[in-house]
mmCIF file of C-alpha atoms and ligand atoms in Angstrom:
data_model
loop_
_atom_site.group_PDB
_atom_site.id
_atom_site.type_symbol
_atom_site.label_atom_id
_atom_site.label_comp_id
_atom_site.label_asym_id
_atom_site.label_seq_id
_atom_site.Cartn_x
_atom_site.Cartn_y
_atom_site.Cartn_z
ATOM 1 C CA MET A 1 40.515 1.564 -9.805
ATOM 2 C CA ILE A 2 40.013 -1.432 -7.550
ATOM 3 C CA ALA A 3 37.624 -4.384 -7.484
ATOM 4 C CA ILE A 4 36.399 -6.365 -4.484
ATOM 5 C CA VAL A 5 34.120 -9.411 -4.552
ATOM 6 C CA LEU A 6 31.676 -10.204 -1.752
ATOM 7 C CA PHE A 7 30.908 -13.904 -1.347
ATOM 8 C CA GLY A 8 28.251 -15.600 0.698
ATOM 9 C CA LYS A 9 25.416 -18.043 0.425
ATOM 10 C CA PRO A 10 21.933 -16.768 -0.417
ATOM 11 C CA GLY A 11 20.767 -14.700 2.549
ATOM 12 C CA ALA A 12 24.253 -14.059 3.979
ATOM 13 C CA GLY A 13 23.780 -10.295 3.728
ATOM 14 C CA LYS A 14 25.899 -9.390 0.696
ATOM 15 C CA GLY A 15 23.430 -6.807 -0.601
ATOM 16 C CA THR A 16 22.861 -5.229 2.794
ATOM 17 C CA GLN A 17 26.567 -4.894 3.469
ATOM 18 C CA ALA A 18 27.320 -3.660 -0.031
ATOM 19 C CA GLU A 19 25.000 -0.681 0.522
ATOM 20 C CA PHE A 20 27.231 0.539 3.371
ATOM 21 C CA LEU A 21 30.577 -0.381 1.866
ATOM 22 C CA LYS A 22 29.964 1.265 -1.514
ATOM 23 C CA GLU A 23 29.496 4.639 0.234
ATOM 24 C CA LYS A 24 32.487 4.205 2.515
ATOM 25 C CA TYR A 25 34.873 3.337 -0.311
ATOM 26 C CA ASN A 26 33.218 5.189 -3.240
ATOM 27 C CA LEU A 27 32.603 1.998 -5.202
ATOM 28 C CA THR A 28 29.990 1.056 -7.781
ATOM 29 C CA HIS A 29 27.985 -1.840 -6.362
ATOM 30 C CA ILE A 30 27.066 -4.407 -8.992
ATOM 31 C CA SER A 31 24.660 -7.111 -7.859
ATOM 32 C CA THR A 32 23.986 -9.497 -10.737
ATOM 33 C CA GLY A 33 20.773 -10.605 -8.977
ATOM 34 C CA ASP A 34 19.563 -6.966 -8.858
ATOM 35 C CA VAL A 35 20.435 -6.392 -12.520
ATOM 36 C CA PHE A 36 18.528 -9.547 -13.474
ATOM 37 C CA ARG A 37 15.509 -8.486 -11.394
ATOM 38 C CA PHE A 38 15.541 -5.021 -12.972
ATOM 39 C CA ASN A 39 15.489 -6.625 -16.419
ATOM 40 C CA LEU A 40 12.738 -9.055 -15.411
ATOM 41 C CA LYS A 41 10.572 -6.201 -14.156
ATOM 42 C CA ASN A 42 11.080 -4.269 -17.367
ATOM 43 C CA GLY A 43 10.512 -7.283 -19.595
ATOM 44 C CA THR A 44 13.761 -6.856 -21.537
ATOM 45 C CA GLU A 45 15.174 -9.604 -23.719
ATOM 46 C CA LEU A 46 17.811 -10.295 -21.088
ATOM 47 C CA GLY A 47 15.082 -10.504 -18.430
ATOM 48 C CA ASN A 48 13.098 -12.978 -20.492
ATOM 49 C CA GLN A 49 16.178 -15.120 -21.085
ATOM 50 C CA ALA A 50 17.007 -15.201 -17.363
ATOM 51 C CA LYS A 51 13.478 -15.734 -16.052
ATOM 52 C CA VAL A 52 13.231 -19.501 -16.509
ATOM 53 C CA PHE A 53 16.435 -20.096 -14.577
ATOM 54 C CA ILE A 54 15.765 -17.635 -11.760
ATOM 55 C CA ASP A 55 12.253 -19.003 -11.276
ATOM 56 C CA LYS A 56 13.684 -22.465 -10.666
ATOM 57 C CA GLY A 57 16.418 -21.234 -8.347
ATOM 58 C CA GLU A 58 19.040 -22.228 -10.936
ATOM 59 C CA LEU A 59 21.999 -20.168 -12.073
ATOM 60 C CA VAL A 60 21.549 -18.232 -15.295
ATOM 61 C CA PRO A 61 23.961 -19.612 -17.964
ATOM 62 C CA ASP A 62 27.479 -18.161 -17.779
ATOM 63 C CA GLU A 63 27.480 -16.607 -21.236
ATOM 64 C CA ILE A 64 24.422 -14.447 -20.511
ATOM 65 C CA THR A 65 25.675 -13.448 -17.073
ATOM 66 C CA ILE A 66 29.227 -12.648 -18.172
ATOM 67 C CA ASN A 67 28.042 -10.412 -21.039
ATOM 68 C CA MET A 68 25.725 -8.554 -18.727
ATOM 69 C CA LEU A 69 28.465 -8.036 -16.144
ATOM 70 C CA ALA A 70 30.893 -6.728 -18.771
ATOM 71 C CA ASN A 71 28.295 -4.162 -19.870
ATOM 72 C CA GLU A 72 27.696 -3.020 -16.306
ATOM 73 C CA VAL A 73 31.420 -2.533 -15.738
ATOM 74 C CA ALA A 74 31.902 -0.641 -19.005
ATOM 75 C CA ASN A 75 29.016 1.713 -18.123
ATOM 76 C CA ASN A 76 30.255 2.522 -14.618
ATOM 77 C CA MET A 77 33.888 3.540 -14.892
ATOM 78 C CA ASP A 78 33.315 6.760 -12.883
ATOM 79 C CA LYS A 79 34.024 5.755 -9.243
ATOM 80 C CA SER A 80 37.065 4.449 -7.382
ATOM 81 C CA GLY A 81 36.197 0.904 -8.344
ATOM 82 C CA PHE A 82 33.685 -1.932 -8.025
ATOM 83 C CA LEU A 83 32.082 -4.030 -5.362
ATOM 84 C CA PHE A 84 30.711 -7.204 -6.932
ATOM 85 C CA ASP A 85 27.945 -9.105 -5.189
ATOM 86 C CA GLY A 86 26.619 -12.341 -6.641
ATOM 87 C CA PHE A 87 29.368 -12.527 -9.247
ATOM 88 C CA PRO A 88 31.393 -14.637 -9.906
ATOM 89 C CA ARG A 89 29.368 -17.718 -9.045
ATOM 90 C CA THR A 90 31.199 -20.273 -11.200
ATOM 91 C CA ILE A 91 34.852 -20.894 -12.075
ATOM 92 C CA GLN A 92 34.126 -19.831 -15.656
ATOM 93 C CA GLN A 93 32.731 -16.521 -14.404
ATOM 94 C CA ALA A 94 35.797 -16.061 -12.189
ATOM 95 C CA GLU A 95 38.094 -16.528 -15.186
ATOM 96 C CA ALA A 96 36.028 -14.093 -17.251
ATOM 97 C CA LEU A 97 36.133 -11.539 -14.436
ATOM 98 C CA GLU A 98 39.903 -11.740 -14.176
ATOM 99 C CA ALA A 99 40.292 -11.160 -17.912
ATOM 100 C CA LEU A 100 37.842 -8.256 -17.879
ATOM 101 C CA LEU A 101 39.539 -6.511 -14.955
ATOM 102 C CA LYS A 102 42.931 -6.928 -16.550
ATOM 103 C CA GLU A 103 41.680 -5.459 -19.816
ATOM 104 C CA LYS A 104 40.197 -2.460 -17.964
ATOM 105 C CA ASN A 105 43.325 -2.039 -15.849
ATOM 106 C CA ILE A 106 41.384 -2.531 -12.602
ATOM 107 C CA ASP A 107 43.279 -3.861 -9.585
ATOM 108 C CA PHE A 108 41.524 -6.985 -8.247
ATOM 109 C CA VAL A 109 42.397 -6.656 -4.555
ATOM 110 C CA GLY A 110 40.507 -9.692 -3.255
ATOM 111 C CA THR A 111 37.357 -11.537 -2.303
ATOM 112 C CA ILE A 112 35.666 -11.561 1.098
ATOM 113 C CA GLY A 113 33.259 -14.267 2.253
ATOM 114 C CA ILE A 114 30.441 -13.562 4.706
ATOM 115 C CA ASP A 115 30.032 -16.767 6.725
ATOM 116 C CA ALA A 116 26.775 -17.951 8.270
ATOM 117 C CA ASN A 117 25.196 -21.332 8.876
ATOM 118 C CA ASP A 118 22.426 -22.686 6.663
ATOM 119 C CA ASP A 119 19.647 -22.815 9.284
ATOM 120 C CA ILE A 120 19.957 -19.114 10.012
ATOM 121 C CA LEU A 121 20.124 -18.308 6.309
ATOM 122 C CA VAL A 122 17.032 -20.257 5.248
ATOM 123 C CA ALA A 123 15.042 -18.617 8.062
ATOM 124 C CA ARG A 124 16.267 -15.175 6.949
ATOM 125 C CA ILE A 125 15.286 -15.803 3.330
ATOM 126 C CA LEU A 126 11.808 -17.028 4.204
ATOM 127 C CA GLU A 127 11.375 -13.901 6.338
ATOM 128 C CA ARG A 128 12.633 -11.703 3.478
ATOM 129 C CA GLY A 129 10.225 -13.475 1.110
ATOM 130 C CA LYS A 130 7.273 -12.050 3.036
ATOM 131 C CA THR A 131 8.159 -8.542 1.866
ATOM 132 C CA SER A 132 10.698 -8.782 -0.980
ATOM 133 C CA GLY A 133 8.206 -9.861 -3.625
ATOM 134 C CA ARG A 134 10.866 -12.278 -4.909
ATOM 135 C CA SER A 135 9.241 -15.512 -6.061
ATOM 136 C CA ASP A 136 12.519 -17.357 -5.456
ATOM 137 C CA ASP A 137 12.395 -16.331 -1.756
ATOM 138 C CA GLN A 138 8.947 -17.705 -1.051
ATOM 139 C CA ASP A 139 9.215 -21.369 -1.940
ATOM 140 C CA GLU A 140 11.347 -23.638 0.210
ATOM 141 C CA GLN A 141 12.105 -25.937 -2.741
ATOM 142 C CA LYS A 142 13.509 -23.022 -4.787
ATOM 143 C CA ILE A 143 15.539 -21.830 -1.836
ATOM 144 C CA ARG A 144 16.935 -25.324 -1.342
ATOM 145 C CA ASN A 145 17.820 -25.469 -5.021
ATOM 146 C CA ARG A 146 19.795 -22.203 -4.705
ATOM 147 C CA TYR A 147 21.834 -23.852 -1.917
ATOM 148 C CA THR A 148 22.480 -26.907 -4.083
ATOM 149 C CA GLU A 149 23.639 -24.616 -6.899
ATOM 150 C CA TYR A 150 25.844 -22.745 -4.437
ATOM 151 C CA ASN A 151 27.418 -25.915 -3.058
ATOM 152 C CA GLU A 152 28.068 -27.417 -6.490
ATOM 153 C CA LYS A 153 29.120 -24.386 -8.517
ATOM 154 C CA THR A 154 30.046 -21.488 -6.233
ATOM 155 C CA ALA A 155 31.643 -23.130 -3.180
ATOM 156 C CA PRO A 156 34.656 -24.347 -5.285
ATOM 157 C CA LEU A 157 35.532 -20.677 -5.778
ATOM 158 C CA ILE A 158 36.586 -20.462 -2.125
ATOM 159 C CA ASN A 159 39.467 -22.875 -2.798
ATOM 160 C CA TYR A 160 40.141 -21.247 -6.137
ATOM 161 C CA TYR A 161 40.680 -17.825 -4.532
ATOM 162 C CA THR A 162 42.351 -19.189 -1.392
ATOM 163 C CA GLU A 163 45.031 -20.758 -3.599
ATOM 164 C CA LYS A 164 45.542 -17.394 -5.281
ATOM 165 C CA ASN A 165 45.812 -15.770 -1.852
ATOM 166 C CA LYS A 166 42.719 -13.718 -2.586
ATOM 167 C CA TYR A 167 40.169 -14.966 -0.063
ATOM 168 C CA THR A 168 39.331 -13.802 3.460
ATOM 169 C CA ALA A 169 36.294 -14.867 5.478
ATOM 170 C CA VAL A 170 34.455 -12.847 8.097
ATOM 171 C CA ASP A 171 31.838 -13.992 10.587
ATOM 172 C CA GLY A 172 28.428 -12.949 9.241
ATOM 173 C CA ILE A 173 26.533 -13.486 12.481
ATOM 174 C CA GLY A 174 25.960 -10.330 14.520
ATOM 175 C CA SER A 175 24.362 -6.950 13.966
ATOM 176 C CA ILE A 176 24.524 -5.372 10.511
ATOM 177 C CA ALA A 177 26.917 -2.731 11.864
ATOM 178 C CA GLU A 178 29.179 -5.327 13.459
ATOM 179 C CA VAL A 179 29.483 -7.244 10.212
ATOM 180 C CA THR A 180 30.130 -3.999 8.270
ATOM 181 C CA GLU A 181 32.952 -3.217 10.675
ATOM 182 C CA ARG A 182 34.525 -6.668 10.175
ATOM 183 C CA LEU A 183 34.338 -6.268 6.407
ATOM 184 C CA ALA A 184 35.784 -2.753 6.494
ATOM 185 C CA LYS A 185 38.713 -4.008 8.585
ATOM 186 C CA VAL A 186 39.528 -6.564 5.899
ATOM 187 C CA ILE A 187 39.100 -4.070 3.053
ATOM 188 C CA ASP A 188 41.453 -1.657 4.791
ATOM 189 C CA THR A 189 44.162 -4.317 4.708
ATOM 190 C CA LEU A 190 43.523 -5.003 1.001
ATOM 191 C CA ILE A 191 43.615 -1.468 -0.385
HETATM 192 P P1 ADP B 1 20.682 -14.844 -3.630
HETATM 193 O O1 ADP B 1 22.142 -14.660 -3.363
HETATM 194 O O2 ADP B 1 19.829 -14.487 -2.456
HETATM 195 O O3 ADP B 1 20.331 -16.205 -4.194
HETATM 196 P P2 ADP B 1 20.766 -13.035 -5.945
HETATM 197 O O4 ADP B 1 19.919 -11.832 -5.983
HETATM 198 O O5 ADP B 1 22.227 -12.847 -5.866
HETATM 199 O O6 ADP B 1 20.195 -13.840 -4.709
HETATM 200 O O7 ADP B 1 20.461 -13.967 -7.219
HETATM 201 C C1 ADP B 1 19.148 -14.346 -7.566
HETATM 202 C C2 ADP B 1 19.166 -15.259 -8.781
HETATM 203 O O8 ADP B 1 19.723 -14.555 -9.920
HETATM 204 C C3 ADP B 1 20.028 -16.520 -8.655
HETATM 205 O O9 ADP B 1 19.339 -17.592 -8.032
HETATM 206 C C4 ADP B 1 20.358 -16.806 -10.134
HETATM 207 O O10 ADP B 1 19.285 -17.417 -10.800
HETATM 208 C C5 ADP B 1 20.526 -15.417 -10.727
HETATM 209 N N1 ADP B 1 21.955 -14.978 -10.658
HETATM 210 C C6 ADP B 1 22.450 -13.945 -9.929
HETATM 211 N N2 ADP B 1 23.793 -13.831 -10.101
HETATM 212 C C7 ADP B 1 24.156 -14.822 -10.952
HETATM 213 C C8 ADP B 1 25.390 -15.262 -11.515
HETATM 214 N N3 ADP B 1 26.554 -14.637 -11.232
HETATM 215 N N4 ADP B 1 25.383 -16.318 -12.362
HETATM 216 C C9 ADP B 1 24.251 -16.940 -12.679
HETATM 217 N N5 ADP B 1 23.050 -16.599 -12.178
HETATM 218 C C10 ADP B 1 22.983 -15.561 -11.326
#
């Protein structure tokens, strides 16, 4: 089995692209944001723990997120591998992911970043907020806080993976199909 990580700031299109790529490469798509939202909707203990952080646009603490991710991986060992979206978002999560994949004998082929500039992204998120029902998409202050979290905690992962020779960036501006094609080209070189 293989594992690929999709990186990108909030609104970069990770979820949209993952929907296409998971079919093309027979991968289980794990979006930590989606798993959190599912738990919020269903009022689970995990959902209640995560709610305060998500509502402020802050990252959920690593321990909670890492445990959840490990459960998702353990319950989905039936495809050719995994496409992670929204995880890892901190160095500690990246270290936990590496250990988990090693333990499960999954080949971590690399991470791919979807690049786009902040102005375009904030506009996209506000637009999405009109229909997504996500409270964190509707308030500019919360959106801004997600960017601050990204810059402080997630952006260092780009260097972290570049040094390990595990990072490739693609241009995220263009049609959905164009971006899918750029991502697929990179994945084909990794697998
Ligand atoms: P976006 O990338 O648009 O911000 P996500 O759906 O990936 O949206 O995440 C929504 C929220 O869920 C985040 O703001 C954060 O509170 C929480 N979250 C998702 N993934 C993680 C993670 N790996 N670590 C901590 N918190 C996370």
